[in-house]
XYZ file of N, CA and C in Angstrom:
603
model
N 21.818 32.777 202.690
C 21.310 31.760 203.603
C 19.811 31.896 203.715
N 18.959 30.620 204.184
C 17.318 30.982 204.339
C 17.261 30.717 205.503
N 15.803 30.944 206.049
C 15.353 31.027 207.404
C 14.659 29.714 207.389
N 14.564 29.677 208.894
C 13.732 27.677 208.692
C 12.694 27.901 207.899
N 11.990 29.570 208.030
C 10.967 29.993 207.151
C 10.683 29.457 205.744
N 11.527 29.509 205.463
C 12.414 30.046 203.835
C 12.570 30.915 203.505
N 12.155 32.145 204.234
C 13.017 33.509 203.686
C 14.618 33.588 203.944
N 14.557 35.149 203.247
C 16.186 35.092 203.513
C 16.475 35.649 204.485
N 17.867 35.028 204.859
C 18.196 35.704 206.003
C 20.125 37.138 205.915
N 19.353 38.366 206.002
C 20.426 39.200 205.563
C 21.622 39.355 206.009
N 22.827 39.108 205.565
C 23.561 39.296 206.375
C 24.051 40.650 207.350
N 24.707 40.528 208.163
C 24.809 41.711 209.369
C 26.009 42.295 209.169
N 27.076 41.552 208.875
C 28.146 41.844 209.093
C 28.706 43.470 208.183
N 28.069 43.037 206.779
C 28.146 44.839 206.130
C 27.626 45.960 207.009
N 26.547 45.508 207.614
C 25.911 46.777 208.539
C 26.720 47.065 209.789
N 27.396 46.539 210.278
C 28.002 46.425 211.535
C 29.586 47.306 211.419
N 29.878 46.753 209.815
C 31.220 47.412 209.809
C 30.749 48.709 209.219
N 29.561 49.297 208.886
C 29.597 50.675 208.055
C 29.415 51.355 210.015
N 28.755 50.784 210.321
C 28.448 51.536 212.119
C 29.516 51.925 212.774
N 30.589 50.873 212.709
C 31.774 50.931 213.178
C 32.682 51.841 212.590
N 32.743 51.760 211.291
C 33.689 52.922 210.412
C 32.952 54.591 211.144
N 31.738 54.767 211.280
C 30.380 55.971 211.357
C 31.149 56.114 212.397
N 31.344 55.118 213.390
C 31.792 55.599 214.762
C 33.246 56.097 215.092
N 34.282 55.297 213.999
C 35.677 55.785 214.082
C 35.719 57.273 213.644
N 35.088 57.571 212.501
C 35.214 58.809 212.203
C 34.485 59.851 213.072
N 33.656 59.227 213.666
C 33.064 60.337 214.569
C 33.946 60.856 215.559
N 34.789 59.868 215.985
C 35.664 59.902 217.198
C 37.087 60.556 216.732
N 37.517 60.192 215.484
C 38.300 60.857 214.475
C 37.799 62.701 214.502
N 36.913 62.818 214.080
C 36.381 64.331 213.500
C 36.386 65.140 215.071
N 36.126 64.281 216.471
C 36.205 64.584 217.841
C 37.612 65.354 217.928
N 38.500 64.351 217.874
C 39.625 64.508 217.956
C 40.664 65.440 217.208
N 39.746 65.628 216.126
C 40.560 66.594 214.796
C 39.966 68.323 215.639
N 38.495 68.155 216.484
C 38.197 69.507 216.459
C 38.749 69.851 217.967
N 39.607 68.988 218.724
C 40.202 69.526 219.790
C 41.163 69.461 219.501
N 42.028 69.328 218.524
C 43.386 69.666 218.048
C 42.934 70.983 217.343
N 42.035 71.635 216.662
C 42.014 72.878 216.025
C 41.271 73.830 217.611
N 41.046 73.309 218.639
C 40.771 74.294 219.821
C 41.766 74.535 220.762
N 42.784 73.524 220.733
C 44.178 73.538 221.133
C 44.934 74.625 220.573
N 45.086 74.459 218.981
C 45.772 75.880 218.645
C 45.327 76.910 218.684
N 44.150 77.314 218.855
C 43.434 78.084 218.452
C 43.941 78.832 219.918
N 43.732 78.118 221.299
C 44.204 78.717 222.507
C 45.442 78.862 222.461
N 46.236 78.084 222.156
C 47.974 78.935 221.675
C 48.204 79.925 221.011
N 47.336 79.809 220.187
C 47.661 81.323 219.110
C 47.217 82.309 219.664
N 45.916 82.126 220.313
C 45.228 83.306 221.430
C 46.507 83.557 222.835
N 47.000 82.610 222.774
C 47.926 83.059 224.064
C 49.180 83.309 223.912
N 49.288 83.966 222.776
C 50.470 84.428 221.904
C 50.251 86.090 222.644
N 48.835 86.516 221.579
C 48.936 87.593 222.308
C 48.423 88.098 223.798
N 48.109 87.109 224.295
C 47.653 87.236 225.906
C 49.174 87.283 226.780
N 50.026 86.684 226.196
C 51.228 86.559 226.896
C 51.592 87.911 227.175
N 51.229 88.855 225.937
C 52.165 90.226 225.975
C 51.683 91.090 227.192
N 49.737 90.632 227.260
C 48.838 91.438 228.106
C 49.024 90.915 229.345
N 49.411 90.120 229.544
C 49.856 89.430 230.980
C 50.967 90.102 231.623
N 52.086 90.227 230.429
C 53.375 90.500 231.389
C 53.447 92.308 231.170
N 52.182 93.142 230.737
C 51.662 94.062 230.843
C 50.909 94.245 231.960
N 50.649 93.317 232.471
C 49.641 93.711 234.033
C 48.196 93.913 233.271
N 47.409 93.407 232.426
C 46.449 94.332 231.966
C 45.162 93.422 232.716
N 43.961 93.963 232.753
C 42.624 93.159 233.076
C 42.583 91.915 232.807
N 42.929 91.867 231.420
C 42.429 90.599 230.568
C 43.913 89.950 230.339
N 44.629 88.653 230.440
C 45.429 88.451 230.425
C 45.777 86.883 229.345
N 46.828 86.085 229.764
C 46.819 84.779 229.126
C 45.663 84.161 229.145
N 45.090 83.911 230.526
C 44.066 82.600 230.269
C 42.311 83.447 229.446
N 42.285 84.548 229.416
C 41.059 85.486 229.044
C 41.592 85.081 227.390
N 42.841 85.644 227.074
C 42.697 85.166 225.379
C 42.590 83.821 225.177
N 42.821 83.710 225.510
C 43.468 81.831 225.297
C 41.701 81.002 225.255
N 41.111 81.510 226.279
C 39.365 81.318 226.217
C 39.035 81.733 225.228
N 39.589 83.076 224.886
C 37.950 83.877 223.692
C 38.680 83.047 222.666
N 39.654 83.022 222.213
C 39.894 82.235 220.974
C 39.544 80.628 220.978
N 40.024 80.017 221.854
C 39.372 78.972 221.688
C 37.815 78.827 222.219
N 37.089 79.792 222.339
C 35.574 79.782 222.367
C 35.106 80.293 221.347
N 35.755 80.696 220.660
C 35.133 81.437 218.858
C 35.482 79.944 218.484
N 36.687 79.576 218.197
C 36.766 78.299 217.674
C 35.689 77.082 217.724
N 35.297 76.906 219.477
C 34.439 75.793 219.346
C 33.047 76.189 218.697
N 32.551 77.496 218.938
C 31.071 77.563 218.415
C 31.186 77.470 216.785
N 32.590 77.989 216.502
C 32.447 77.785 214.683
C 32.545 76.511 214.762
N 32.771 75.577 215.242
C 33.178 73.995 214.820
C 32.134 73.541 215.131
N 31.376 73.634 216.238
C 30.165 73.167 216.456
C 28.534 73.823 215.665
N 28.832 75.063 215.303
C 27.950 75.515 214.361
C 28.081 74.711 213.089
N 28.823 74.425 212.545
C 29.391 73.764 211.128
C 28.384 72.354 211.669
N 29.032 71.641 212.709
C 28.641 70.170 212.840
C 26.948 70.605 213.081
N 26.387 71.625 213.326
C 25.221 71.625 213.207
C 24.660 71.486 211.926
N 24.765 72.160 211.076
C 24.809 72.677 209.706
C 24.793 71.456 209.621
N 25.141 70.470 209.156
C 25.810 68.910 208.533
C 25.141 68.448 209.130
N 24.774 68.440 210.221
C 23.864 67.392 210.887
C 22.156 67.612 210.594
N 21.623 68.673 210.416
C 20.373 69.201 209.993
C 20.037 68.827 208.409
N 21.348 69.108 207.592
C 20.875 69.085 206.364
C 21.272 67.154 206.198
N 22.087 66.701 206.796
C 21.656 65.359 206.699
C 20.628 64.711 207.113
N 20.170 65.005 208.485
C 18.896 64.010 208.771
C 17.760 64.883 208.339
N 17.479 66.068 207.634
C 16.749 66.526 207.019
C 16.919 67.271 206.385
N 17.142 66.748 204.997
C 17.492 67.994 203.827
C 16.289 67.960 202.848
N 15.092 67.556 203.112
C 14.086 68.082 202.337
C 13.125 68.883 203.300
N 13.715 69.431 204.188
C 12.367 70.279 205.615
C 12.906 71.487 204.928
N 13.468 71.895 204.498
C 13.937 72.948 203.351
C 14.463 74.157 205.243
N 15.512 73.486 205.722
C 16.466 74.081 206.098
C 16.864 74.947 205.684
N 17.626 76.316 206.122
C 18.333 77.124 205.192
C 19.512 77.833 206.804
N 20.599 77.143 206.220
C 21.735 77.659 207.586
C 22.630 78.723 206.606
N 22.851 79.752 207.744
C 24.340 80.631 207.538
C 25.443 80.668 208.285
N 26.814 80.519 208.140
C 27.439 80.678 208.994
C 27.618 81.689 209.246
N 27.445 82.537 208.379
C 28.239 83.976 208.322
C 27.250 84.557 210.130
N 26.402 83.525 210.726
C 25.481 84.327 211.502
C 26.084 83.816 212.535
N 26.796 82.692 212.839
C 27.374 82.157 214.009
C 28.919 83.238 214.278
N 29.162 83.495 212.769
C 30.088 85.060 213.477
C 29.546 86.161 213.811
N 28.734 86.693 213.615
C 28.141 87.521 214.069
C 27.817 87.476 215.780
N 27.102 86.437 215.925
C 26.840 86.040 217.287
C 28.291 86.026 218.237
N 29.343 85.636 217.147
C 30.839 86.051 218.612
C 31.170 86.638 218.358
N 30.852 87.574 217.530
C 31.642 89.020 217.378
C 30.637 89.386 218.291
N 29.266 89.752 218.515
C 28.304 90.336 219.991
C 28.632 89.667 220.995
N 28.854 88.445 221.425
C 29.260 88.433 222.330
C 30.897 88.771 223.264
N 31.900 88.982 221.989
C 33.198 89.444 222.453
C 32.934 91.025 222.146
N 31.713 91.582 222.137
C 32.242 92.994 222.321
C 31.427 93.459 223.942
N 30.604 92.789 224.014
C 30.447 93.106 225.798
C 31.737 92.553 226.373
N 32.683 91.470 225.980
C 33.403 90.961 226.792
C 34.152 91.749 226.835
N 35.055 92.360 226.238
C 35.872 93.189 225.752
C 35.273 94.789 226.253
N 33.882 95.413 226.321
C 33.850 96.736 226.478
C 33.477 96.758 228.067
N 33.593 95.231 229.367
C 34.106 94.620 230.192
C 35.425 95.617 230.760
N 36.499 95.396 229.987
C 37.599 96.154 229.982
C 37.954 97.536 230.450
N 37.309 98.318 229.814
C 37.402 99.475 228.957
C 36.913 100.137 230.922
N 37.830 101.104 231.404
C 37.777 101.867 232.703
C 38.177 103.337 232.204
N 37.148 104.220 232.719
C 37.077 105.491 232.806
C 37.451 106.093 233.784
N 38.744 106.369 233.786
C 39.444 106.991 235.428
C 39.143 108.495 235.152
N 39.910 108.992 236.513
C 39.258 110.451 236.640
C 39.880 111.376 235.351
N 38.776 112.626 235.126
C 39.789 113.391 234.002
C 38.981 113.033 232.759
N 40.523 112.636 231.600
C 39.931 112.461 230.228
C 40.390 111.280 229.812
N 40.816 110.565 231.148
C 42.110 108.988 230.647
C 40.484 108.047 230.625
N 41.212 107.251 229.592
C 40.464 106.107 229.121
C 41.326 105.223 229.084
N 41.141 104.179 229.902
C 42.587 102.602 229.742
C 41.469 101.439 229.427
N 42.154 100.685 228.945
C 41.832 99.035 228.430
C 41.422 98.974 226.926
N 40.872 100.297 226.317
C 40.713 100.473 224.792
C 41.695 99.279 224.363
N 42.874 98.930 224.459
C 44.057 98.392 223.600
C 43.581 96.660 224.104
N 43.487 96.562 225.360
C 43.268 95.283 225.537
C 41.508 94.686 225.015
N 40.817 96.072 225.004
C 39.365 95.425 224.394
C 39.388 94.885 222.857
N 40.553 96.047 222.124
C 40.764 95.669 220.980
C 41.247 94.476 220.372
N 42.190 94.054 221.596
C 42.870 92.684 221.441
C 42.401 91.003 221.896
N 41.205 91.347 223.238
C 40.508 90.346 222.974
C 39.614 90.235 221.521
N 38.828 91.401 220.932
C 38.455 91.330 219.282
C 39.040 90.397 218.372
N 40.353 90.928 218.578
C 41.383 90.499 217.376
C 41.403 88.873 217.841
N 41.509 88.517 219.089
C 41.849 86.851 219.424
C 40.955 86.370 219.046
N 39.146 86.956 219.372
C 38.447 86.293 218.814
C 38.391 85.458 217.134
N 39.184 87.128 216.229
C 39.557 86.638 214.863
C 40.162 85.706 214.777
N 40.781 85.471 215.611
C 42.032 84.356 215.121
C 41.461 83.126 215.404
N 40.496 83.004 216.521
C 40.165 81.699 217.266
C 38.885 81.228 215.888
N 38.473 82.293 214.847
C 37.911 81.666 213.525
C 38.379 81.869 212.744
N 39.750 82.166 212.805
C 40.442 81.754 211.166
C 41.225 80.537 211.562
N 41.104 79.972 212.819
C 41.991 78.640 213.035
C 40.833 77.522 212.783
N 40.050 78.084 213.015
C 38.901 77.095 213.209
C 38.218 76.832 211.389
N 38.693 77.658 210.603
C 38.358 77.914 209.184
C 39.522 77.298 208.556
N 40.462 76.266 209.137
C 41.581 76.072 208.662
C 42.788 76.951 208.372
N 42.665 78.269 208.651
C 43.508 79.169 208.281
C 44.883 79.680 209.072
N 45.577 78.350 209.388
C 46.768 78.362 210.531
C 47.532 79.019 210.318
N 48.054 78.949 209.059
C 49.116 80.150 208.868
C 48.859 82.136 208.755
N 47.879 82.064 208.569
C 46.946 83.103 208.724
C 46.883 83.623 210.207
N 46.427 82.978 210.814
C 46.178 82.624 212.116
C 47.269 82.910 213.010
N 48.374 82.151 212.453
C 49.657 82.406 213.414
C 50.320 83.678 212.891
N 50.509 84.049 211.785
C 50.907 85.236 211.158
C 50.716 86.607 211.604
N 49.049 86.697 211.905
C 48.234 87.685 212.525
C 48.909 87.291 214.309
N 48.817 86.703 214.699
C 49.087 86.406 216.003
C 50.655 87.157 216.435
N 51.912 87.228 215.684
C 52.519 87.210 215.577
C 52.854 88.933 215.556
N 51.794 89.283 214.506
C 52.100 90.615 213.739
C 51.421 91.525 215.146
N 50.497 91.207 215.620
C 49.876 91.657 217.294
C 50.434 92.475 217.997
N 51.385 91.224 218.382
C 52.124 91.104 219.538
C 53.355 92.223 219.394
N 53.829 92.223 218.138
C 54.911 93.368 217.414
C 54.486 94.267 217.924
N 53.073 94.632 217.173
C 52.396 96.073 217.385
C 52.150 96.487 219.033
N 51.616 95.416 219.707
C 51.364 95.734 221.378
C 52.877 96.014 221.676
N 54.299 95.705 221.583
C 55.293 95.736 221.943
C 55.987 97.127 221.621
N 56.214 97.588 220.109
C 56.381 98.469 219.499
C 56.035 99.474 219.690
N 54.605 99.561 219.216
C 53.893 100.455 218.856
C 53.518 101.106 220.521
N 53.009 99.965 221.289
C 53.150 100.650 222.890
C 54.013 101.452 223.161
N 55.557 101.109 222.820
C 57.002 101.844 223.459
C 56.843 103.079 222.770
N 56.004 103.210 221.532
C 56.474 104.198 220.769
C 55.449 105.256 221.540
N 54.245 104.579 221.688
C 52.735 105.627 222.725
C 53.426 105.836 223.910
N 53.903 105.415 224.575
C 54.739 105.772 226.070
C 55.575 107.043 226.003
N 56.619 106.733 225.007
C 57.838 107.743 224.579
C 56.990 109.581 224.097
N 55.927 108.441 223.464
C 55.025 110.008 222.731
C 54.321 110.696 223.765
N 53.931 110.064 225.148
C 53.128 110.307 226.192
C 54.153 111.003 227.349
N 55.403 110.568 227.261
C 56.543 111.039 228.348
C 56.754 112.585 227.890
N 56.802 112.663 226.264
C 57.406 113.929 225.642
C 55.895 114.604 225.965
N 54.731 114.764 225.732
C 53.891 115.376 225.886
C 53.986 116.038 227.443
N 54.205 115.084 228.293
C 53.987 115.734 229.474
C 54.858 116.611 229.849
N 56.264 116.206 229.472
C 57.548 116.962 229.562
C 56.899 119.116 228.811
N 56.063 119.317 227.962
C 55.737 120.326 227.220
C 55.159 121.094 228.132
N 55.105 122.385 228.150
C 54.351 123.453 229.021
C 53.129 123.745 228.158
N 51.987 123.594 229.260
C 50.195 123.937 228.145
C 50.038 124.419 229.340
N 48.777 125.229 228.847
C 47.982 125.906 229.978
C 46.647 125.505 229.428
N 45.814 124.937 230.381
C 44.728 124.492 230.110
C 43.368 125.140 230.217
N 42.470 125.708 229.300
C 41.522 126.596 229.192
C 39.985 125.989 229.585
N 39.392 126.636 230.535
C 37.980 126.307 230.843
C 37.201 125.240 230.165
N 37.434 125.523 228.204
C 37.039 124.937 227.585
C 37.518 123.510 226.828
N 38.534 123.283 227.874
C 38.993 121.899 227.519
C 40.371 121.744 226.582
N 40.404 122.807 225.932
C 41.374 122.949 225.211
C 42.827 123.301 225.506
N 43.944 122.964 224.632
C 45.217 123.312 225.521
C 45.980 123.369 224.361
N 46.809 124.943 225.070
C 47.751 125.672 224.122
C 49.141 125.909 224.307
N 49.917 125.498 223.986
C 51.081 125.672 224.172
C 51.678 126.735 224.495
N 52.443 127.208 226.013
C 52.692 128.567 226.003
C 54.556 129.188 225.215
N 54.649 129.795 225.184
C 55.605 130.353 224.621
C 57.075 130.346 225.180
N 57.646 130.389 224.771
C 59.284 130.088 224.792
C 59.545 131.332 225.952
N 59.265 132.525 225.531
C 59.328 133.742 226.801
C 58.934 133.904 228.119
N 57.995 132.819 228.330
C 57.451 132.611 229.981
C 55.981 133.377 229.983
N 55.876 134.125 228.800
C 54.392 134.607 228.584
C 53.300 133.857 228.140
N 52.031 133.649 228.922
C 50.819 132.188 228.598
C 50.417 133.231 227.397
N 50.259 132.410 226.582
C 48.854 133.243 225.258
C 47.496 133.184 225.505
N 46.748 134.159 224.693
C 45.815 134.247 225.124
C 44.980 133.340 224.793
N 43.428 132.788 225.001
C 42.669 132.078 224.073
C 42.187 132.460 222.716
């Protein structure tokens, strides 16, 4: 078509539908990264469930956060990445992701060493639950890396070990105490003898 000018006049309608498609997918890619922060807090509250009905510090809604907060900064680090090197990929950018893990692995180890209580003596408690917010964090970026079955697998294999492997530290902790030691100045402890006689150091 021309203008009363006589130039031409461009049409709109191609531009309007590429804006519109720009915008579905934006709202699309929205929607795809709160379905991968959704699981990401299920799979985290796989093993929060166990620490919950453990009584521990950190419980369901603490995993269920760190994993789906590793998740969003990897998803939103990525959409950074993509967004920099598109509206400027000749400013000679240079992104890593490998640094946006780094950054939640430092920040889930204050969260996690949070935990960690020094009661009287030589007892140390929450080690197991600091370890396990760690591990949620893993999971909340291997969900976020596409890696669901991974993701749920590890989640899965956790929860065994907190269940198991706990009953088996309890049983090993009941029999220890059940044992006669005599405990030496120097911290050390020796088993005394079947005859009722302590040994010496």
């Amino acid at each position: 078509a021309a203008a009363p000018g006589g130039g031409a006049v461009l049409p709109t309608h191609g531009f309007e539908s590429c804006v519109s498609r720009g915008d579905v997918m934006s709202w699309n890619g929205q929607w795809e990264n709160l379905a991968v922060m959704a699981l990401a807090a299920v799979v985290g509250g796989l093993v929060g469930l166990e620490r919950e009905f453990a009584d521990k510090p950190a419980g369901l809604r603490t995993h269920m956060f760190v994993a789906a907060g590793a998740a969003l900064f990897m998803l939103m680090g990525n959409e950074l990445i993509d967004k920099y090197h598109l509206d400027a990929p000749v400013a000679g950018l240079s992104a890593d992701p490998i640094r946006i893990v780094q950054a939640i692995v430092i920040g889930i180890s204050f969260l996690g060493a949070g935990t960690i209580v020094h009661q009287s003596g030589e007892r140390v408690e929450g080690l197991t639950t600091a370890a396990s917010i760690f591990f949620t964090a893993g999971l909340g970026i291997a969900v976020s890396l596409g890696q669901y079955v991974l993701a749920s697998v590890a989640a899965a294999a956790a929860v065994c070990v907190l269940l198991a492997v706990g009953w088996l530290e309890n049983a090993i902790g009941r029999a220890r105490t059940t044992l006669p030691f005599k405990r030496y100045n120097n911290g050390t402890r020796e088993g005394l003898p079947k005859t009722g006689g302590e040994r010496e150091p």
